[in-house]
Short mmCIF file of C-alpha atoms and ligand atoms in Angstrom, two decimals:
data_model
loop_
_atom_site.label_atom_id
_atom_site.label_comp_id
_atom_site.label_asym_id
_atom_site.label_seq_id
_atom_site.Cartn_x
_atom_site.Cartn_y
_atom_site.Cartn_z
CA MET A 1 0.00 0.00 0.00
CA THR A 2 1.28 3.47 -0.81
CA THR A 3 -0.11 5.46 2.11
CA ASP A 4 2.48 7.43 4.11
CA LEU A 5 0.04 7.74 7.00
CA PHE A 6 2.09 5.58 9.39
CA THR A 7 5.64 6.36 8.27
CA ASN A 8 5.80 10.06 7.44
CA PRO A 9 6.28 12.08 10.66
CA LYS A 10 4.86 15.19 8.97
CA ARG A 11 1.48 13.51 8.61
CA PHE A 12 1.17 13.57 12.41
CA GLY A 13 1.50 17.35 12.31
CA ASP A 14 -2.02 17.55 10.86
CA MET A 15 -4.16 15.15 12.85
CA ALA A 16 -7.44 16.30 11.33
CA SER A 17 -6.34 15.03 7.92
CA TRP A 18 -4.62 12.01 9.53
CA ARG A 19 -7.87 10.95 11.19
CA GLU A 20 -9.93 11.46 8.05
CA GLU A 21 -7.57 9.23 6.07
CA ALA A 22 -7.38 6.61 8.83
CA LEU A 23 -11.16 6.47 8.90
CA ALA A 24 -11.30 6.06 5.12
CA LEU A 25 -8.79 3.19 5.46
CA HIS A 26 -11.22 1.32 7.75
CA ALA A 27 -13.58 0.94 4.78
CA LYS A 28 -10.82 -0.98 2.97
CA GLY A 29 -9.95 -3.48 5.72
CA VAL A 30 -8.26 -3.81 9.07
CA VAL A 31 -4.81 -5.12 8.07
CA HIS A 32 -2.77 -3.14 5.52
CA PRO A 33 0.64 -4.16 4.13
CA ILE A 34 2.97 -1.11 4.15
CA GLU A 35 6.20 -0.59 2.24
CA ALA A 36 7.96 2.72 2.82
CA GLU A 37 11.43 3.85 1.92
CA GLY A 38 13.80 3.62 4.87
CA PHE A 39 11.68 1.14 6.83
CA GLY A 40 11.40 -2.63 6.73
CA PRO A 41 8.03 -3.89 5.41
CA PHE A 42 5.23 -4.27 7.97
CA ARG A 43 1.46 -4.61 8.22
CA ALA A 44 -0.56 -1.86 9.84
CA VAL A 45 -3.35 -3.33 11.98
CA ILE A 46 -6.09 -0.74 12.45
CA GLY A 47 -8.98 -2.88 13.73
CA ARG A 48 -9.68 -2.46 17.45
CA ASP A 49 -10.72 -6.08 18.03
CA GLU A 50 -7.81 -7.42 15.98
CA ILE A 51 -5.32 -5.42 18.08
CA LEU A 52 -6.84 -6.87 21.27
CA GLU A 53 -6.57 -10.36 19.75
CA ILE A 54 -2.88 -9.82 18.92
CA GLU A 55 -2.04 -8.35 22.32
CA ALA A 56 -3.82 -11.21 24.11
CA GLN A 57 -1.33 -13.63 22.48
CA HIS A 58 1.86 -12.10 23.78
CA GLU A 59 3.98 -15.19 23.21
CA LEU A 60 2.92 -15.48 19.57
CA PHE A 61 3.31 -11.75 18.93
CA THR A 62 6.33 -10.43 20.83
CA ASN A 63 7.54 -6.90 21.54
CA GLY A 64 11.13 -7.90 20.67
CA PRO A 65 13.19 -7.31 18.67
CA GLU A 66 11.78 -3.89 17.62
CA PRO A 67 8.74 -2.67 19.60
CA ILE A 68 8.62 0.75 17.86
CA LEU A 69 8.69 1.52 14.15
CA THR A 70 12.36 2.31 13.61
CA ARG A 71 14.27 3.30 10.49
CA ASP A 72 16.58 0.67 8.95
CA ALA A 73 19.48 3.13 9.21
CA TYR A 74 19.01 3.54 12.94
CA ILE A 75 18.68 -0.21 13.52
CA ALA A 76 21.97 -0.66 11.60
CA LEU A 77 23.65 2.12 13.58
CA ARG A 78 22.62 0.55 16.86
CA ALA A 79 23.87 -2.86 15.70
CA GLN A 80 27.36 -1.34 15.56
CA GLY A 81 27.28 -0.65 19.30
CA GLY A 82 26.24 2.28 21.43
CA PRO A 83 23.79 2.23 24.31
CA ARG A 84 20.56 0.35 23.77
CA ALA A 85 17.75 0.99 26.18
CA LYS A 86 16.25 -2.17 27.59
CA THR A 87 12.94 -1.18 29.09
CA LEU A 88 9.63 -2.91 29.85
CA ILE A 89 8.45 -2.28 26.30
CA HIS A 90 11.53 -4.06 24.90
CA MET A 91 10.99 -7.15 27.06
CA ASP A 92 9.04 -10.37 26.59
CA GLU A 93 8.31 -13.23 28.96
CA PRO A 94 9.72 -14.35 31.32
CA ASP A 95 11.78 -11.15 31.86
CA HIS A 96 8.90 -8.75 31.34
CA ARG A 97 6.79 -10.22 34.12
CA GLN A 98 9.61 -10.10 36.65
CA TYR A 99 10.55 -6.51 35.84
CA ARG A 100 6.98 -5.31 35.76
CA MET A 101 6.27 -6.84 39.18
CA LEU A 102 8.91 -4.56 40.72
CA THR A 103 6.75 -1.46 40.33
CA ASN A 104 3.29 -2.85 39.57
CA ASP A 105 2.01 -2.13 43.08
CA TRP A 106 3.13 1.47 42.87
CA PHE A 107 0.75 2.08 39.99
CA LYS A 108 -2.36 0.22 41.22
CA PRO A 109 -5.47 2.38 41.64
CA GLY A 110 -5.41 2.20 45.45
CA SER A 111 -1.79 3.21 45.57
CA VAL A 112 -2.04 5.97 42.97
CA GLN A 113 -4.87 7.45 45.03
CA ARG A 114 -2.20 8.59 47.53
CA LEU A 115 -1.21 11.21 44.99
CA GLN A 116 -4.63 12.88 45.08
CA PRO A 117 -3.57 15.77 47.39
CA ARG A 118 -0.57 16.52 45.16
CA LEU A 119 -2.75 16.38 42.01
CA ASP A 120 -5.26 18.74 43.66
CA GLU A 121 -2.39 21.09 44.42
CA LEU A 122 -1.13 20.95 40.82
CA SER A 123 -4.68 21.58 39.58
CA ARG A 124 -5.00 24.66 41.80
CA LYS A 125 -1.69 25.83 40.40
CA ALA A 126 -3.08 25.34 36.86
CA LEU A 127 -6.14 27.38 37.77
CA ALA A 128 -3.89 30.13 39.17
CA THR A 129 -2.00 30.12 35.84
CA LEU A 130 -5.29 30.67 34.02
CA GLU A 131 -6.21 33.47 36.44
CA ARG A 132 -2.84 35.16 35.94
CA GLY A 133 -3.07 34.69 32.17
CA GLY A 134 -5.89 37.22 32.11
CA GLY A 135 -7.91 35.51 29.42
CA GLU A 136 -5.25 34.23 27.03
CA ILE A 137 -2.53 31.59 27.43
CA ASP A 138 -0.87 28.73 25.60
CA PHE A 139 -2.59 25.90 27.45
CA ASN A 140 -0.06 23.33 26.29
CA THR A 141 3.14 25.03 27.44
CA GLU A 142 1.66 26.61 30.57
CA VAL A 143 -0.57 23.84 31.92
CA ALA A 144 -0.49 20.54 30.02
CA LEU A 145 3.31 20.22 29.89
CA PRO A 146 4.17 21.09 33.51
CA PHE A 147 1.34 19.11 35.17
CA PRO A 148 2.35 15.53 34.26
CA LEU A 149 6.04 16.35 34.49
CA GLU A 150 5.65 17.60 38.06
CA THR A 151 3.61 14.47 38.81
CA ILE A 152 6.45 12.25 37.60
CA LEU A 153 9.05 14.23 39.52
CA THR A 154 6.87 13.68 42.58
CA ILE A 155 6.58 9.91 42.17
CA LEU A 156 10.27 9.52 41.36
CA GLY A 157 11.17 11.77 44.29
CA LEU A 158 13.20 14.23 42.17
CA PRO A 159 13.82 17.88 43.12
CA VAL A 160 11.92 20.65 41.32
CA GLU A 161 15.28 22.12 40.15
CA ASP A 162 15.62 19.15 37.78
CA TYR A 163 12.38 20.05 36.04
CA PRO A 164 13.88 21.92 33.01
CA ARG A 165 16.38 19.16 32.37
CA MET A 166 13.74 16.41 32.45
CA LEU A 167 11.49 18.44 30.17
CA GLN A 168 14.26 18.85 27.64
CA LEU A 169 15.26 15.20 27.75
CA THR A 170 11.73 13.86 27.17
CA GLN A 171 11.10 16.23 24.32
CA GLU A 172 14.33 15.29 22.63
CA MET A 173 13.66 11.58 23.10
CA PHE A 174 10.14 11.63 21.74
CA GLY A 175 10.51 14.60 19.46
CA ALA A 176 13.10 12.84 17.29
CA GLY A 177 12.09 13.95 13.82
CA ASP A 178 10.57 17.23 14.98
CA PRO A 179 13.19 19.95 14.37
CA ASP A 180 11.75 22.18 17.14
CA PHE A 181 12.89 19.72 19.79
CA ILE A 182 16.43 19.07 18.53
CA PRO A 183 19.27 21.35 19.67
CA LYS A 184 20.87 23.13 16.70
CA ASP A 185 24.29 21.59 17.28
CA ARG A 186 23.06 18.00 17.40
CA ASP A 187 22.68 15.64 14.48
CA PRO A 188 18.87 15.10 14.32
CA GLU A 189 19.38 11.35 13.96
CA ASP A 190 21.55 11.21 17.07
CA VAL A 191 19.10 9.94 19.62
CA LEU A 192 22.03 8.09 21.19
CA ALA A 193 23.42 11.32 22.64
CA VAL A 194 20.09 11.92 24.39
CA LEU A 195 20.23 8.42 25.84
CA ARG A 196 23.73 9.08 27.17
CA ASP A 197 22.47 12.22 28.96
CA PHE A 198 19.71 10.20 30.56
CA PHE A 199 22.10 7.47 31.66
CA GLN A 200 24.44 9.89 33.42
CA TYR A 201 21.61 11.60 35.24
CA PHE A 202 20.00 8.41 36.49
CA ALA A 203 23.29 6.69 37.38
CA LYS A 204 23.87 9.48 39.89
CA LEU A 205 20.31 9.20 41.20
CA SER A 206 20.64 5.42 41.65
CA ALA A 207 23.89 5.71 43.57
CA ASP A 208 22.22 8.22 45.87
CA ARG A 209 19.10 6.09 46.52
CA ARG A 210 21.20 3.00 47.22
CA ALA A 211 23.20 4.95 49.80
CA ASN A 212 20.19 6.86 51.18
CA PRO A 213 16.97 4.91 50.55
CA THR A 214 13.65 6.78 50.87
CA ASP A 215 10.10 5.64 50.07
CA ASP A 216 10.01 7.04 46.51
CA LEU A 217 9.79 5.14 43.23
CA ALA A 218 13.47 5.87 42.44
CA THR A 219 14.47 3.97 45.61
CA CYS A 220 12.29 1.06 44.51
CA ILE A 221 13.96 0.97 41.08
CA ALA A 222 17.51 1.54 42.34
CA ASN A 223 17.22 -1.31 44.84
CA GLY A 224 15.13 -3.67 42.68
CA LEU A 225 16.09 -7.36 42.80
CA ILE A 226 15.70 -9.79 39.90
CA ASP A 227 16.15 -13.47 40.80
CA GLY A 228 17.47 -12.25 44.14
CA ALA A 229 20.28 -10.22 42.58
CA PRO A 230 20.50 -6.44 41.96
CA MET A 231 19.03 -5.38 38.65
CA PRO A 232 21.78 -4.93 36.00
CA ASP A 233 22.73 -1.29 35.21
CA LEU A 234 21.27 -1.17 31.71
CA GLU A 235 17.90 -2.46 32.92
CA THR A 236 17.90 -0.07 35.89
CA MET A 237 18.47 2.81 33.47
CA GLY A 238 15.77 1.45 31.22
CA TYR A 239 13.32 1.52 34.09
CA TYR A 240 13.96 5.18 34.86
CA LEU A 241 13.80 5.97 31.20
CA ILE A 242 10.40 4.38 30.68
CA VAL A 243 8.84 5.85 33.82
CA ALA A 244 10.30 9.32 33.23
CA THR A 245 9.31 9.53 29.60
CA ALA A 246 6.20 7.34 29.13
CA GLY A 247 4.07 9.30 31.55
CA HIS A 248 4.96 12.78 30.41
CA ASP A 249 4.39 13.66 26.75
CA THR A 250 1.52 11.19 26.55
CA THR A 251 -0.51 12.73 29.37
CA SER A 252 0.34 16.30 28.27
CA ALA A 253 -0.82 15.53 24.75
CA ALA A 254 -4.11 14.08 25.99
CA MET A 255 -4.75 17.06 28.30
CA SER A 256 -4.17 19.55 25.50
CA GLU A 257 -6.25 17.59 23.05
CA GLY A 258 -9.01 17.57 25.68
CA MET A 259 -8.91 21.35 26.00
CA ARG A 260 -8.90 21.73 22.20
CA LEU A 261 -11.96 19.49 21.95
CA LEU A 262 -13.77 21.53 24.62
CA ALA A 263 -12.89 24.78 22.83
CA GLU A 264 -14.22 23.41 19.56
CA ASN A 265 -17.35 21.86 21.11
CA PRO A 266 -18.91 24.42 23.48
CA ASP A 267 -22.03 22.25 23.83
CA GLN A 268 -19.86 19.50 25.35
CA LEU A 269 -18.23 21.97 27.74
CA ALA A 270 -21.68 23.19 28.82
CA LEU A 271 -22.84 19.61 29.33
CA LEU A 272 -19.81 18.76 31.50
CA LYS A 273 -20.31 21.89 33.57
CA ARG A 274 -23.90 20.88 34.16
CA LYS A 275 -23.07 17.22 34.82
CA PRO A 276 -19.55 16.94 36.25
CA GLU A 277 -20.19 13.25 36.93
CA LEU A 278 -19.57 12.80 33.18
CA ILE A 279 -15.92 13.93 33.53
CA PRO A 280 -14.47 10.39 33.85
CA ASN A 281 -16.28 9.35 30.66
CA ALA A 282 -15.15 12.57 28.96
CA VAL A 283 -11.57 11.66 29.88
CA GLU A 284 -11.96 8.24 28.17
CA GLU A 285 -13.39 10.01 25.13
CA LEU A 286 -10.60 12.57 24.88
CA VAL A 287 -7.97 9.85 25.30
CA ARG A 288 -9.71 7.88 22.53
CA ILE A 289 -9.51 10.79 20.13
CA SER A 290 -6.03 11.96 21.12
CA SER A 291 -4.36 8.48 21.24
CA PRO A 292 -0.96 10.12 21.78
CA VAL A 293 0.85 6.76 21.63
CA ARG A 294 0.26 6.33 17.94
CA HIS A 295 1.47 2.74 17.73
CA PHE A 296 3.53 -0.13 19.06
CA MET A 297 5.02 -2.94 16.97
CA ARG A 298 4.86 -6.72 17.42
CA THR A 299 6.76 -9.54 15.68
CA ALA A 300 5.05 -12.85 14.81
CA GLN A 301 6.94 -15.83 16.26
CA GLU A 302 5.07 -18.42 14.14
CA ASP A 303 3.11 -18.55 10.90
CA THR A 304 -0.38 -17.47 11.85
CA GLU A 305 -3.22 -15.24 10.72
CA VAL A 306 -4.94 -12.02 11.70
CA ALA A 307 -8.44 -11.20 10.42
CA GLY A 308 -8.12 -14.11 7.99
CA GLU A 309 -4.86 -12.72 6.51
CA PRO A 310 -1.89 -15.12 6.64
CA ILE A 311 1.00 -13.71 8.67
CA ALA A 312 4.41 -15.35 8.25
CA LYS A 313 6.81 -16.05 11.13
CA GLY A 314 9.04 -12.98 11.58
CA GLU A 315 6.55 -10.50 10.12
CA TRP A 316 6.38 -7.08 11.72
CA LEU A 317 2.95 -5.75 12.72
CA MET A 318 2.04 -2.22 13.66
CA LEU A 319 -0.71 -1.87 16.28
CA SER A 320 -2.07 1.51 15.28
CA TYR A 321 -3.93 2.61 18.43
CA ALA A 322 -4.67 6.01 16.90
CA ALA A 323 -6.47 4.40 13.94
CA ALA A 324 -8.09 1.60 16.00
CA ASN A 325 -9.71 4.20 18.26
CA LEU A 326 -11.60 5.38 15.17
CA ASP A 327 -12.84 1.88 14.32
CA PRO A 328 -16.44 2.52 13.19
CA ARG A 329 -17.46 -1.03 14.24
CA THR A 330 -17.01 0.04 17.89
CA PHE A 331 -17.27 3.82 17.76
CA GLU A 332 -20.23 5.22 15.89
CA ASP A 333 -19.42 8.47 14.09
CA PRO A 334 -15.84 8.14 15.43
CA LEU A 335 -14.62 11.66 14.64
CA ARG A 336 -17.29 13.20 16.87
CA PHE A 337 -16.33 14.23 20.42
CA ASP A 338 -19.20 12.99 22.57
CA VAL A 339 -18.69 13.02 26.34
CA THR A 340 -21.76 10.80 26.78
CA ARG A 341 -20.50 8.13 24.34
CA GLU A 342 -21.29 4.75 25.89
CA ALA A 343 -18.40 3.01 24.13
CA ALA A 344 -15.82 5.62 25.25
CA ASP A 345 -14.36 3.15 27.76
CA GLN A 346 -13.77 0.68 24.93
CA GLN A 347 -10.92 2.88 23.69
CA ILE A 348 -7.52 1.20 23.56
CA ALA A 349 -5.18 4.19 23.83
CA TYR A 350 -3.46 2.48 26.80
CA GLY A 351 -2.99 -0.80 24.94
CA TYR A 352 -4.05 -4.16 26.31
CA GLY A 353 -2.73 -7.38 27.86
CA VAL A 354 0.54 -7.87 29.70
CA HIS A 355 2.02 -4.58 28.47
CA PHE A 356 -1.15 -2.58 29.27
CA CYS A 357 0.00 0.91 30.23
CA LEU A 358 1.49 0.78 33.73
CA GLY A 359 0.50 4.40 34.30
CA ALA A 360 -3.08 4.25 32.99
CA HIS A 361 -4.71 4.71 36.42
CA LEU A 362 -2.37 7.58 37.19
CA ALA A 363 -3.03 9.23 33.82
CA ARG A 364 -6.79 8.95 34.38
CA LEU A 365 -6.52 10.40 37.87
CA GLU A 366 -4.36 13.29 36.63
CA MET A 367 -6.87 14.18 33.92
CA THR A 368 -10.06 13.78 35.94
CA THR A 369 -8.49 15.87 38.73
CA LEU A 370 -7.30 18.65 36.41
CA PHE A 371 -10.57 18.93 34.48
CA GLY A 372 -12.55 18.48 37.70
CA HIS A 373 -10.88 21.65 39.06
CA LEU A 374 -10.89 23.67 35.83
CA LEU A 375 -14.35 23.09 34.41
CA PRO A 376 -16.47 24.59 37.21
CA ARG A 377 -14.56 27.86 36.71
CA LEU A 378 -14.23 27.76 32.93
CA GLU A 379 -17.06 29.88 31.62
CA SER A 380 -16.02 29.79 27.97
CA VAL A 381 -12.99 28.83 25.90
CA GLU A 382 -12.01 29.20 22.26
CA ILE A 383 -8.95 28.66 20.12
CA ALA A 384 -7.01 31.93 19.87
CA GLY A 385 -4.32 31.18 17.30
CA GLU A 386 -2.53 28.46 15.38
CA VAL A 387 -2.59 25.02 17.02
CA THR A 388 0.58 23.08 16.20
CA THR A 389 1.24 19.36 16.64
CA SER A 390 4.59 17.59 16.93
CA THR A 391 5.70 15.55 13.96
CA ALA A 392 6.76 12.18 15.32
CA ILE A 393 5.54 8.72 14.36
CA PHE A 394 5.59 7.10 17.81
CA VAL A 395 4.34 9.54 20.47
CA SER A 396 3.08 12.90 19.34
CA GLY A 397 0.52 15.53 20.16
CA ILE A 398 -0.25 19.22 20.46
CA LYS A 399 2.80 21.47 20.84
CA SER A 400 1.08 24.80 21.07
CA LEU A 401 -2.54 25.52 22.04
CA PRO A 402 -3.33 29.24 22.27
CA ILE A 403 -6.70 29.67 24.00
CA ARG A 404 -8.89 32.63 24.89
CA TYR A 405 -11.16 32.06 27.88
CA THR A 406 -13.29 33.57 30.58
CA LEU A 407 -13.41 32.35 34.18
CA THR A 408 -16.20 32.70 36.67
CA ALA A 409 -15.32 34.30 40.02
CA ALA A 410 -13.82 31.92 42.59
C1 HEM B 1 -2.72 9.48 28.39
C2 HEM B 1 -1.63 8.97 28.88
C3 HEM B 1 -1.00 7.68 28.47
C4 HEM B 1 -1.20 6.91 27.34
C5 HEM B 1 -2.15 7.17 26.19
C6 HEM B 1 -0.32 5.76 27.46
C7 HEM B 1 -0.26 4.74 26.52
C8 HEM B 1 0.51 3.59 26.65
C9 HEM B 1 0.52 2.48 25.72
C10 HEM B 1 -0.29 2.40 24.43
C11 HEM B 1 1.39 1.56 26.19
C12 HEM B 1 1.73 0.20 25.54
C13 HEM B 1 0.66 -0.80 25.93
C14 HEM B 1 0.72 -2.10 25.16
O1 HEM B 1 1.78 -2.46 24.61
O2 HEM B 1 -0.31 -2.78 25.15
C15 HEM B 1 1.94 2.07 27.42
C16 HEM B 1 2.87 1.42 28.19
C17 HEM B 1 3.46 1.97 29.30
N1 HEM B 1 3.11 3.16 29.92
FE1 HEM B 1 1.68 4.45 29.35
N2 HEM B 1 0.41 5.86 28.62
C18 HEM B 1 0.02 7.01 29.27
C19 HEM B 1 0.47 7.46 30.50
C20 HEM B 1 1.42 6.82 31.26
C21 HEM B 1 1.87 7.26 32.55
C22 HEM B 1 1.32 8.46 33.33
C23 HEM B 1 2.88 6.41 32.94
C24 HEM B 1 3.73 6.38 34.19
C25 HEM B 1 4.09 7.35 34.91
C26 HEM B 1 3.02 5.41 31.89
C27 HEM B 1 3.91 4.36 31.92
C28 HEM B 1 3.93 3.33 31.02
C29 HEM B 1 4.84 2.19 31.10
C30 HEM B 1 5.92 1.99 32.17
C31 HEM B 1 4.54 1.34 30.02
C32 HEM B 1 5.21 0.01 29.66
C33 HEM B 1 4.39 -1.13 30.22
C34 HEM B 1 4.88 -2.49 29.82
O3 HEM B 1 5.49 -2.64 28.74
O4 HEM B 1 4.66 -3.42 30.61
N3 HEM B 1 2.13 5.70 30.89
N4 HEM B 1 1.38 3.31 27.69
#
């Protein structure tokens, strides 16, 4: 197939046209063979049910060796040496289970609930930013970016002074391909340099938490035991890397997309103000539409089939969450933002199965808390300028969201 929908980063800079084309693709089938210059061949799976079916068979369809769509040139470069992150998303059984168990309890709903006071505090801070803004701000840079980042700093137990550095590192990691996020003096393809920065930072943190354990997540990672022995360095780094990055850009992107949807659908804002009990469903609906994790890849370990299509051992499959969340078989009129949509909780933006997003409960709590604080005060909101979106094929979302708004008195 000749579509560049899944392989051209620029396409993700215009999500309205991306979604229209993805929806049109649904009419042609749920599994699409893709050949694009610079990438190995793969099949894009866009059916929601088919993705669930693949993810349920995690031994047949593995995350290794390449869980993210990666250019041939970069795979070749990495094969010559250089640091390779080994994180939860790069692991399969039995390793994955063991590593995931180390922090699983930290992210359970009951445990995440402990963060409620901090999330309330961050939400009040966001409201104060809107008050100070005097009716016009960039919601993405001033609210949606800092909120999840400060949440992650809190759970990792990192000082606020490290905030700018963490922000820069995540944007460089995930923004690969978006020139706005790459320092001028760095080769845009050189993601390895970013990884090295991360490694140095977290090596220091680990040494500190081994010497001075506290009750934060960093202490849990630094002192994690696998088969009774300390976790190897590369895997320890991988753990920090995944926790520090996976929960940041994703949640920011969903928050901004949520505000954009409210600005463009004043009837939905009015409905939520009248019925705040709909906020949790609205959060499912905005995550469905935003789907900031655009895809993950799986590799077939045996000859098999998906949706009646033969799949050969070794074939690479793209699970396109962003397209699957527009599957018209599950979501009627999928491009419409409807906070009362009954099927909203059928969205699969957090994936499914053994790799189901570790931070999903936290992300939900962050978003319901933020919107729960903002909406009662948000009288009206509209888009006040150009909305830009990052151009990256793996995780991407709104980069700039100028809004004009009015607040009711406190
Ligand atoms: C709206 C926000 C978020 C979205 C849309 C999202 C989406 C995803 C997706 C699609 C996966 C892969 C699931 C699969 O393979 O089936 C994933 C995995 C993961 N996410 Fe999230 N995520 C979000 C927020 C977070 C947060 C807040 C954290 C933590 C602080 C987090 C940590 C992780 C980790 C550690 C994994 C790897 C899990 C594994 O491989 O076992 N995510 N996420």
